[in-house]
């Protein structure tokens, strides 16, 4: 079923500083026109808190910095929020990412008493910390690769139908 999209007269900018603000999350794959959907979220500490709107985007010229390039998007229209996309973003941000970060710490803590009680050398202690850091780094890299694969191969492609902006009870179009 195609998604109804309407033009927005004044699209809200998305920006965040130090993990607080508005960010686009939950991207779909580009459709035949090269545009895609994403949900605009209010975020705190980089975690999605409240979905604000669902935007239909086209990729704009990337912003070049000395660290690399940042993707920029132009908001072409707006659509109704999709529950599945909101739940998927919550699950990724609040369940999967914390699990990937906390699991190596739990492994380290489960072995810490044994290593501290040993009268052995510091090599065992350093190897435990090294293993912790390797597992943590590997988990973060694997999560990044899986996220990239999802966005390129498994994220849904949505069809679009352009409609007039929905009317709110005041009788005016609901333009944000």
Short mmCIF file of N, CA and C in Angstrom, two decimals, residues 13 21 31 39 54 59 61 95-96 140 144 151 160:
data_model
loop_
_atom_site.label_atom_id
_atom_site.label_comp_id
_atom_site.label_asym_id
_atom_site.label_seq_id
_atom_site.Cartn_x
_atom_site.Cartn_y
_atom_site.Cartn_z
N UNK A 13 14.01 22.24 10.46
CA UNK A 13 15.38 21.73 10.33
C UNK A 13 15.65 20.64 11.37
N UNK A 21 18.63 17.03 20.54
CA UNK A 21 18.02 17.80 19.46
C UNK A 21 17.11 16.94 18.61
N UNK A 31 13.53 5.01 -3.26
CA UNK A 31 12.56 4.51 -4.24
C UNK A 31 13.09 4.78 -5.65
N UNK A 39 12.22 9.01 9.83
CA UNK A 39 11.43 9.61 10.91
C UNK A 39 12.30 10.61 11.64
N UNK A 54 7.35 12.15 10.09
CA UNK A 54 7.95 11.24 9.12
C UNK A 54 8.13 12.03 7.83
N UNK A 59 18.31 13.33 -1.23
CA UNK A 59 19.67 13.59 -0.76
C UNK A 59 20.19 14.86 -1.42
N UNK A 61 23.42 17.93 -1.55
CA UNK A 61 24.88 17.97 -1.64
C UNK A 61 25.48 17.69 -0.26
N UNK A 95 17.33 -1.25 22.88
CA UNK A 95 17.60 -2.64 23.22
C UNK A 95 18.91 -3.15 22.62
N UNK A 96 19.05 -3.04 21.31
CA UNK A 96 20.20 -3.64 20.64
C UNK A 96 21.50 -2.91 20.96
N UNK A 140 30.90 -3.28 18.29
CA UNK A 140 30.52 -1.99 17.70
C UNK A 140 30.70 -2.02 16.18
N UNK A 144 27.72 -1.71 13.32
CA UNK A 144 27.77 -0.74 12.23
C UNK A 144 27.62 -1.40 10.87
N UNK A 151 20.29 -0.90 5.87
CA UNK A 151 19.88 0.28 5.10
C UNK A 151 20.01 0.05 3.59
N UNK A 160 4.99 5.96 -3.12
CA UNK A 160 4.49 7.27 -2.70
C UNK A 160 3.31 7.69 -3.56
#
